[in-house]
Tab-separated table of C-alpha atoms in Angstrom:
chain	number	residue	atom	x	y	z
R	1	UNK	CA	-10.036	45.181	-72.451
R	2	UNK	CA	-12.366	43.619	-70.287
R	3	UNK	CA	-11.786	40.192	-68.484
R	4	UNK	CA	-14.980	40.298	-67.028
R	5	UNK	CA	-16.322	39.193	-70.067
R	6	UNK	CA	-14.331	35.915	-70.318
R	7	UNK	CA	-15.603	34.366	-67.487
R	8	UNK	CA	-19.398	35.528	-67.808
R	9	UNK	CA	-21.360	32.537	-66.818
R	10	UNK	CA	-24.030	31.235	-69.512
R	11	UNK	CA	-27.705	29.876	-68.143
R	12	UNK	CA	-26.342	25.856	-68.079
R	13	UNK	CA	-22.826	26.370	-66.502
R	14	UNK	CA	-24.145	28.651	-63.611
R	15	UNK	CA	-26.817	25.937	-63.147
R	16	UNK	CA	-24.150	23.341	-62.998
R	17	UNK	CA	-22.084	25.567	-60.623
R	18	UNK	CA	-24.772	26.088	-58.260
R	19	UNK	CA	-25.819	22.309	-57.829
R	20	UNK	CA	-21.900	21.913	-57.053
R	21	UNK	CA	-22.279	24.961	-54.485
R	22	UNK	CA	-25.274	23.274	-53.155
R	23	UNK	CA	-24.357	19.503	-53.326
R	24	UNK	CA	-20.521	20.915	-51.398
R	25	UNK	CA	-22.653	22.579	-48.870
R	26	UNK	CA	-24.933	19.521	-48.125
R	27	UNK	CA	-21.917	17.456	-47.963
R	28	UNK	CA	-19.871	19.686	-45.170
R	29	UNK	CA	-23.206	19.910	-43.579
R	30	UNK	CA	-23.673	16.069	-43.226
R	31	UNK	CA	-20.120	15.643	-42.228
R	32	UNK	CA	-20.649	17.745	-39.513
R	33	UNK	CA	-23.534	15.935	-38.701
R	34	UNK	CA	-22.247	12.639	-38.505
R	35	UNK	CA	-19.036	14.153	-36.933
R	36	UNK	CA	-21.698	15.709	-33.905
R	37	UNK	CA	-23.442	11.934	-34.376
R	38	UNK	CA	-20.277	10.412	-33.516
R	39	UNK	CA	-19.143	12.693	-30.508
R	40	UNK	CA	-22.411	12.619	-28.580
R	41	UNK	CA	-22.851	8.764	-28.674
R	42	UNK	CA	-18.815	8.911	-27.511
R	43	UNK	CA	-19.728	11.604	-24.262
R	44	UNK	CA	-22.826	8.733	-23.710
R	45	UNK	CA	-20.106	6.190	-23.758
R	46	UNK	CA	-17.941	7.483	-21.697
R	47	UNK	CA	-20.273	8.851	-19.439
R	48	UNK	CA	-21.973	5.567	-18.430
R	49	UNK	CA	-18.277	3.781	-18.499
R	50	UNK	CA	-16.795	6.612	-15.491
R	51	UNK	CA	-20.225	6.562	-14.048
R	52	UNK	CA	-20.356	2.760	-13.643
R	53	UNK	CA	-16.789	3.268	-12.139
R	54	UNK	CA	-18.099	5.795	-9.325
R	55	UNK	CA	-21.521	3.854	-8.580
R	56	UNK	CA	-18.507	1.312	-8.133
R	57	UNK	CA	-16.535	2.972	-6.647
R	58	UNK	CA	-18.981	3.972	-3.586
R	59	UNK	CA	-20.277	0.423	-3.247
R	60	UNK	CA	-17.382	-1.592	-2.829
R	61	UNK	CA	-16.694	1.021	-0.024
R	62	UNK	CA	-19.642	1.546	1.915
R	63	UNK	CA	-19.828	-2.808	1.855
R	64	UNK	CA	-16.085	-2.360	3.377
R	65	UNK	CA	-17.455	0.209	5.927
R	66	UNK	CA	-21.108	-1.377	6.869
R	67	UNK	CA	-18.796	-5.160	6.628
R	68	UNK	CA	-16.372	-3.912	9.645
R	69	UNK	CA	-19.573	-1.818	11.643
R	70	UNK	CA	-21.419	-4.871	11.982
R	71	UNK	CA	-19.378	-7.367	12.146
R	72	UNK	CA	-18.151	-7.635	15.731
R	73	UNK	CA	-14.900	-10.059	15.235
R	74	UNK	CA	-13.000	-7.156	12.736
R	75	UNK	CA	-12.953	-4.103	15.415
R	76	UNK	CA	-9.935	-4.543	15.794
R	77	UNK	CA	-7.050	-1.513	15.243
R	78	UNK	CA	-6.108	-2.870	11.811
R	79	UNK	CA	-9.721	-2.849	10.435
R	80	UNK	CA	-10.462	0.501	12.161
R	81	UNK	CA	-7.541	1.642	9.511
R	82	UNK	CA	-9.029	-0.416	7.148
R	83	UNK	CA	-12.640	1.159	7.491
R	84	UNK	CA	-11.064	4.559	7.620
R	85	UNK	CA	-9.474	3.995	3.967
R	86	UNK	CA	-12.842	2.969	2.827
R	87	UNK	CA	-14.299	6.200	4.503
R	88	UNK	CA	-11.558	7.784	2.267
R	89	UNK	CA	-12.232	6.389	-0.717
R	90	UNK	CA	-16.077	6.467	-0.118
R	91	UNK	CA	-15.801	10.952	0.133
R	92	UNK	CA	-13.197	10.730	-3.436
R	93	UNK	CA	-16.647	8.210	-4.861
R	94	UNK	CA	-19.037	10.601	-3.478
R	95	UNK	CA	-17.430	14.504	-3.420
R	96	UNK	CA	-15.213	14.405	-6.655
R	97	UNK	CA	-15.799	11.741	-8.531
R	98	UNK	CA	-19.582	12.695	-9.969
R	99	UNK	CA	-18.660	16.340	-11.045
R	100	UNK	CA	-14.940	15.005	-12.527
R	101	UNK	CA	-17.103	12.684	-14.953
R	102	UNK	CA	-19.434	15.902	-16.123
R	103	UNK	CA	-15.876	17.617	-16.156
R	104	UNK	CA	-14.336	14.953	-18.211
R	105	UNK	CA	-17.230	14.422	-20.520
R	106	UNK	CA	-17.726	17.822	-22.105
R	107	UNK	CA	-14.171	19.107	-21.354
R	108	UNK	CA	-16.126	22.555	-19.838
R	109	UNK	CA	-16.162	24.337	-16.596
R	110	UNK	CA	-20.529	25.235	-16.321
R	111	UNK	CA	-20.204	24.895	-11.945
R	112	UNK	CA	-18.893	28.369	-11.260
R	113	UNK	CA	-15.674	29.426	-9.008
R	114	UNK	CA	-16.721	28.779	-5.672
R	115	UNK	CA	-17.344	25.106	-6.707
R	116	UNK	CA	-13.983	24.999	-8.711
R	117	UNK	CA	-12.596	25.687	-5.651
R	118	UNK	CA	-14.123	23.320	-3.596
R	119	UNK	CA	-14.130	20.401	-5.834
R	120	UNK	CA	-9.950	21.006	-6.080
R	121	UNK	CA	-9.293	21.070	-2.619
R	122	UNK	CA	-11.745	17.771	-2.211
R	123	UNK	CA	-9.930	16.224	-4.888
R	124	UNK	CA	-6.127	16.918	-3.394
R	125	UNK	CA	-7.439	16.140	-0.033
R	126	UNK	CA	-9.294	13.014	-0.642
R	127	UNK	CA	-6.754	11.310	-3.278
R	128	UNK	CA	-3.681	12.513	-0.510
R	129	UNK	CA	-5.512	11.501	1.956
R	130	UNK	CA	-6.511	8.044	0.441
R	131	UNK	CA	-2.541	7.145	-0.765
R	132	UNK	CA	-1.482	8.481	3.192
R	133	UNK	CA	-3.892	5.927	4.359
R	134	UNK	CA	-2.182	3.195	2.188
R	135	UNK	CA	1.362	4.216	4.702
R	136	UNK	CA	-0.560	4.250	7.314
R	137	UNK	CA	-1.606	0.244	7.570
R	138	UNK	CA	2.192	-0.205	5.887
R	139	UNK	CA	3.466	1.843	9.458
R	140	UNK	CA	0.944	-1.188	10.855
R	141	UNK	CA	2.049	-3.196	9.890
R	142	UNK	CA	5.458	-3.192	9.967
R	143	UNK	CA	5.137	-3.157	13.696
R	144	UNK	CA	3.096	-5.453	14.596
R	145	UNK	CA	5.561	-7.803	12.464
R	146	UNK	CA	8.771	-6.702	13.878
R	147	UNK	CA	7.997	-5.787	17.172
R	148	UNK	CA	4.485	-7.990	17.359
R	149	UNK	CA	5.032	-8.508	21.608
R	150	UNK	CA	5.776	-4.080	22.300
R	151	UNK	CA	3.216	-3.059	19.831
R	152	UNK	CA	0.472	-5.235	20.797
R	153	UNK	CA	0.142	-3.502	23.989
R	154	UNK	CA	0.879	-0.188	22.314
R	155	UNK	CA	-1.603	-1.011	19.226
R	156	UNK	CA	-5.281	0.387	20.489
R	157	UNK	CA	-8.004	2.320	18.234
R	158	UNK	CA	-6.613	5.693	20.401
R	159	UNK	CA	-2.931	5.172	18.443
R	160	UNK	CA	-4.885	4.143	14.785
R	161	UNK	CA	-7.031	6.936	15.314
R	162	UNK	CA	-4.488	9.692	16.184
R	163	UNK	CA	-2.015	7.894	12.630
R	164	UNK	CA	-5.621	8.624	11.009
R	165	UNK	CA	-5.674	11.813	11.715
R	166	UNK	CA	-2.063	12.646	11.073
R	167	UNK	CA	-3.057	11.158	7.814
R	168	UNK	CA	-5.475	13.735	7.159
R	169	UNK	CA	-3.839	16.676	8.306
R	170	UNK	CA	-1.027	16.454	6.397
R	171	UNK	CA	-3.716	15.742	3.030
R	172	UNK	CA	-5.012	19.457	4.020
R	173	UNK	CA	-1.651	20.890	4.323
R	174	UNK	CA	-0.920	20.056	1.038
R	175	UNK	CA	-4.398	21.315	-0.576
R	176	UNK	CA	-4.786	24.610	1.369
R	177	UNK	CA	-2.155	26.655	-0.633
R	178	UNK	CA	-3.699	26.797	-4.003
R	179	UNK	CA	-6.907	28.952	-2.003
R	180	UNK	CA	-4.496	31.582	-1.164
R	181	UNK	CA	-3.314	32.571	-4.159
R	182	UNK	CA	-6.663	31.986	-6.447
R	183	UNK	CA	-7.780	34.311	-9.032
R	184	UNK	CA	-11.785	35.447	-9.383
R	185	UNK	CA	-11.553	35.097	-12.798
R	186	UNK	CA	-14.203	38.437	-13.704
R	187	UNK	CA	-15.517	36.563	-17.206
R	188	UNK	CA	-17.627	33.390	-17.578
R	189	UNK	CA	-15.453	30.118	-15.936
R	190	UNK	CA	-14.695	27.595	-18.420
R	191	UNK	CA	-11.633	25.478	-17.398
R	192	UNK	CA	-10.608	24.626	-13.261
R	193	UNK	CA	-7.558	23.045	-12.427
R	194	UNK	CA	-4.830	23.905	-10.722
R	195	UNK	CA	-2.857	26.930	-11.449
R	196	UNK	CA	0.888	25.443	-12.352
R	197	UNK	CA	2.667	28.786	-12.884
R	198	UNK	CA	3.824	27.991	-9.268
R	199	UNK	CA	6.137	25.329	-9.444
R	200	UNK	CA	7.452	25.245	-5.855
R	201	UNK	CA	4.032	24.314	-4.958
R	202	UNK	CA	4.153	21.797	-7.934
R	203	UNK	CA	7.207	20.069	-6.664
R	204	UNK	CA	5.798	20.205	-2.812
R	205	UNK	CA	2.916	18.667	-3.441
R	206	UNK	CA	3.404	15.872	-5.944
R	207	UNK	CA	6.234	14.863	-3.542
R	208	UNK	CA	3.937	15.305	-0.296
R	209	UNK	CA	1.396	13.385	-1.969
R	210	UNK	CA	2.909	11.024	-4.010
R	211	UNK	CA	6.312	10.049	-4.562
R	212	UNK	CA	7.955	10.316	-0.477
R	213	UNK	CA	4.359	8.462	0.685
R	214	UNK	CA	5.820	5.607	-2.601
R	215	UNK	CA	9.313	6.075	-1.345
R	216	UNK	CA	7.890	5.208	2.316
R	217	UNK	CA	5.501	2.187	0.859
R	218	UNK	CA	9.153	0.566	-1.074
R	219	UNK	CA	10.707	0.531	2.740
R	220	UNK	CA	8.433	-0.623	4.977
R	221	UNK	CA	6.998	-3.330	2.389
R	222	UNK	CA	10.469	-4.577	1.472
R	223	UNK	CA	11.295	-4.981	5.117
R	224	UNK	CA	8.288	-6.173	5.850
R	225	UNK	CA	9.161	-8.892	2.815
R	226	UNK	CA	12.059	-9.867	4.615
R	227	UNK	CA	11.084	-10.187	8.284
R	228	UNK	CA	8.169	-12.257	6.316
R	229	UNK	CA	10.279	-14.823	4.502
R	230	UNK	CA	12.280	-14.894	7.640
R	231	UNK	CA	9.048	-16.549	9.567
R	232	UNK	CA	8.262	-18.217	6.966
R	233	UNK	CA	11.975	-20.012	6.953
R	234	UNK	CA	11.747	-20.991	10.007
R	235	UNK	CA	8.938	-22.573	9.838
R	236	UNK	CA	10.317	-25.238	7.207
R	237	UNK	CA	8.879	-28.871	6.285
R	238	UNK	CA	11.354	-30.224	8.159
R	239	UNK	CA	10.444	-28.586	11.181
R	240	UNK	CA	7.340	-28.330	10.825
R	241	UNK	CA	7.042	-32.060	9.831
R	242	UNK	CA	8.914	-32.997	13.689
R	243	UNK	CA	6.388	-35.023	15.592
R	244	UNK	CA	6.299	-33.511	19.220
R	245	UNK	CA	5.844	-36.260	22.476
R	246	UNK	CA	3.906	-35.827	25.128
R	247	UNK	CA	3.140	-37.986	28.426
R	248	UNK	CA	0.381	-38.040	30.445
R	249	UNK	CA	0.325	-39.509	33.870
R	250	UNK	CA	-2.500	-40.942	35.031
R	251	UNK	CA	-2.782	-42.443	38.614
R	252	UNK	CA	-5.225	-44.960	39.758
R	253	UNK	CA	-6.751	-42.682	42.231
R	254	UNK	CA	-10.218	-40.999	40.876
R	255	UNK	CA	-9.290	-37.861	42.614
R	256	UNK	CA	-6.067	-37.272	41.084
R	257	UNK	CA	-4.976	-34.233	38.935
R	258	UNK	CA	-3.601	-34.848	35.324
R	259	UNK	CA	-0.069	-33.944	34.235
R	260	UNK	CA	1.228	-33.635	31.346
R	261	UNK	CA	5.287	-34.134	30.855
R	262	UNK	CA	7.757	-33.750	27.842
R	263	UNK	CA	9.678	-36.744	26.621
R	264	UNK	CA	13.295	-36.107	25.113
R	265	UNK	CA	13.110	-38.692	23.318
R	266	UNK	CA	16.611	-38.555	21.120
R	267	UNK	CA	19.236	-40.331	18.940
R	268	UNK	CA	20.412	-42.846	22.271
R	269	UNK	CA	22.597	-45.197	22.277
R	270	UNK	CA	19.461	-48.197	22.400
R	271	UNK	CA	18.166	-49.933	25.280
R	272	UNK	CA	16.884	-53.391	25.824
R	273	UNK	CA	13.321	-52.513	24.504
R	274	UNK	CA	12.498	-49.006	25.553
R	275	UNK	CA	13.993	-45.596	24.179
R	276	UNK	CA	12.210	-44.053	26.279
R	277	UNK	CA	11.295	-44.025	30.137
R	278	UNK	CA	9.659	-41.982	33.184
R	279	UNK	CA	10.267	-43.412	36.493
R	280	UNK	CA	6.817	-43.167	37.858
R	281	UNK	CA	4.828	-45.540	39.332
R	282	UNK	CA	1.573	-44.271	37.417
R	283	UNK	CA	0.587	-45.466	34.426
R	284	UNK	CA	2.181	-43.576	30.919
R	285	UNK	CA	-0.181	-42.912	28.632
R	286	UNK	CA	2.262	-41.685	26.167
R	287	UNK	CA	0.281	-39.425	22.923
R	288	UNK	CA	1.707	-37.581	20.205
R	289	UNK	CA	0.090	-34.472	19.179
R	290	UNK	CA	1.200	-32.354	15.745
R	291	UNK	CA	-1.375	-29.981	16.929
R	292	UNK	CA	1.542	-27.011	17.256
R	293	UNK	CA	2.909	-27.859	14.151
R	294	UNK	CA	-0.511	-27.276	12.681
R	295	UNK	CA	-0.232	-24.113	14.486
R	296	UNK	CA	2.549	-22.984	12.825
R	297	UNK	CA	2.212	-24.867	9.468
R	298	UNK	CA	-0.811	-21.759	9.500
R	299	UNK	CA	0.883	-19.135	10.641
R	300	UNK	CA	3.207	-19.394	7.822
R	301	UNK	CA	0.024	-19.483	5.688
R	302	UNK	CA	-1.138	-16.687	6.366
R	303	UNK	CA	2.407	-14.816	7.051
R	304	UNK	CA	2.596	-15.736	2.810
R	305	UNK	CA	-0.567	-14.651	1.966
R	306	UNK	CA	-0.312	-11.575	3.765
R	307	UNK	CA	3.350	-10.696	2.013
R	308	UNK	CA	1.205	-10.970	-0.922
R	309	UNK	CA	-1.779	-9.338	-0.045
R	310	UNK	CA	1.084	-6.337	0.235
R	311	UNK	CA	2.428	-6.504	-3.023
R	312	UNK	CA	-0.708	-6.549	-4.920
R	313	UNK	CA	-1.497	-3.382	-3.076
R	314	UNK	CA	1.776	-1.692	-3.242
R	315	UNK	CA	1.865	-2.753	-7.502
R	316	UNK	CA	-2.043	-1.945	-7.720
R	317	UNK	CA	-1.015	1.861	-6.053
R	318	UNK	CA	1.687	2.112	-8.480
R	319	UNK	CA	0.378	1.547	-11.212
R	320	UNK	CA	-2.948	3.682	-11.001
R	321	UNK	CA	-0.916	6.137	-9.401
R	322	UNK	CA	2.577	6.524	-10.961
R	323	UNK	CA	1.519	8.412	-14.487
R	324	UNK	CA	-0.539	11.253	-13.042
R	325	UNK	CA	2.119	12.415	-10.765
R	326	UNK	CA	5.155	12.318	-13.434
R	327	UNK	CA	2.858	14.159	-15.973
R	328	UNK	CA	1.827	16.125	-13.662
R	329	UNK	CA	5.830	17.048	-12.411
R	330	UNK	CA	6.290	17.466	-15.962
R	331	UNK	CA	3.916	19.848	-17.113
R	332	UNK	CA	5.275	23.013	-15.058
R	333	UNK	CA	8.993	22.340	-16.353
R	334	UNK	CA	7.999	21.485	-19.948
R	335	UNK	CA	5.384	24.958	-20.660
R	336	UNK	CA	6.301	24.019	-24.476
R	337	UNK	CA	5.807	20.868	-24.586
R	338	UNK	CA	2.249	19.833	-25.459
R	339	UNK	CA	0.289	17.523	-23.329
R	340	UNK	CA	-3.215	15.988	-24.770
R	341	UNK	CA	-5.514	16.803	-22.155
R	342	UNK	CA	-7.421	13.280	-23.230
R	343	UNK	CA	-4.053	11.576	-21.585
R	344	UNK	CA	-4.437	13.983	-18.165
R	345	UNK	CA	-8.291	13.117	-18.228
R	346	UNK	CA	-6.978	9.137	-18.813
R	347	UNK	CA	-4.215	9.362	-16.302
R	348	UNK	CA	-6.682	11.356	-13.328
R	349	UNK	CA	-9.295	8.062	-13.806
R	350	UNK	CA	-6.530	5.753	-13.695
R	351	UNK	CA	-5.690	7.576	-10.284
R	352	UNK	CA	-9.077	7.473	-8.767
R	353	UNK	CA	-9.889	3.853	-9.955
R	354	UNK	CA	-7.337	3.028	-7.025
R	355	UNK	CA	-10.160	3.559	-4.543
R	356	UNK	CA	-11.999	1.084	-6.315
R	357	UNK	CA	-9.138	-1.607	-5.860
R	358	UNK	CA	-8.361	-1.203	-2.360
R	359	UNK	CA	-11.821	-2.591	-0.761
R	360	UNK	CA	-12.068	-5.041	-3.474
R	361	UNK	CA	-8.357	-6.026	-2.633
R	362	UNK	CA	-8.353	-6.113	0.740
R	363	UNK	CA	-12.231	-8.243	1.071
R	364	UNK	CA	-10.903	-10.453	-1.409
R	365	UNK	CA	-7.607	-11.556	0.487
R	366	UNK	CA	-9.694	-11.279	4.082
R	367	UNK	CA	-10.929	-14.568	5.083
R	368	UNK	CA	-12.887	-12.481	7.551
R	369	UNK	CA	-14.253	-10.095	5.239
R	370	UNK	CA	-15.061	-12.893	3.238
R	371	UNK	CA	-17.047	-14.151	5.765
R	372	UNK	CA	-18.856	-11.369	7.194
R	373	UNK	CA	-19.615	-9.422	4.023
R	374	UNK	CA	-21.077	-13.121	2.822
R	375	UNK	CA	-23.111	-12.458	6.293
R	376	UNK	CA	-23.546	-9.104	5.954
R	377	UNK	CA	-24.940	-9.957	2.039
R	378	UNK	CA	-27.396	-12.999	3.445
R	379	UNK	CA	-28.480	-10.182	6.134
R	380	UNK	CA	-29.598	-7.815	3.161
R	381	UNK	CA	-31.304	-10.300	1.263
R	382	UNK	CA	-33.234	-11.830	3.664
R	383	UNK	CA	-34.936	-8.646	4.603
R	384	UNK	CA	-35.649	-7.772	1.487
């Protein structure tokens, strides 16, 4: 018995079958077209957002460098370190972020093996140097606040340059090892990532680039906070409110020199009508001055502001880089785990965002930077 006879379609049923097949094909094609359109729109939007972040990072750090170079008032060793940090973050925005925009949007590497190696080395070196610069700045601030008199003598541009050079040497030593075990692929290179098969290097690089510097930052900022609090408490309102009394001895002779003698007025048993007296035949003029008290109040306010700024810097740094380095450290120790590529991209760009936040924090928290920055903008505007 032939079973095929039972399945032979009539002309009407055949036409219906063809029509349904065409409709399903059209629906499939239409859905794929819609998906491609949505994907294309998403890629364009993502490229625009990442491009804006890259451009903002470049401009903000360039303005910090220009502000420090144009303002003589900012030519200090401490600001030299901030300028060096801005240079490092500028390198991140110029050498690393533009290529990462292309790679993040397309998820396909099209620039070849050599560019891949250069890009990865630049990424590791510049980002690590940026993090180590934060340690250098914190160390400089710690010495300045705990040993102000002695460190003021040693706080020279040459010393600052040595600290910067040390940060770059450490950063380069972390980025070089992957080049020694680089494997040249025979076929076309479609991905560009750091080889995570070397677990020892992963531990060495993550601890050297993040975990050890973070521990150092926490210790330094903790000590700076404690020391700043001590200084603030020493300048309490009760102490600041005490009026300082001085007496100026003015003689009758026009050629005499005025001198200043402190008056010691305390809680003593009241005498006739005088509480304080000077055994002198010269005319005495007593003036009450709060200049020193005002100076102490301003100093205490600066300490509070500096402490707050350090807290903001540390908080922004941890929020930006901690997820990336936790992710990077987990990958080689969990080979069977699935790590979403988009999550890694998000953590990577969150780390790059720190290079944009650094110049914003320093310029917004420093009055000298604000004035110099505004002056530079007015100068550029007038020239244009």
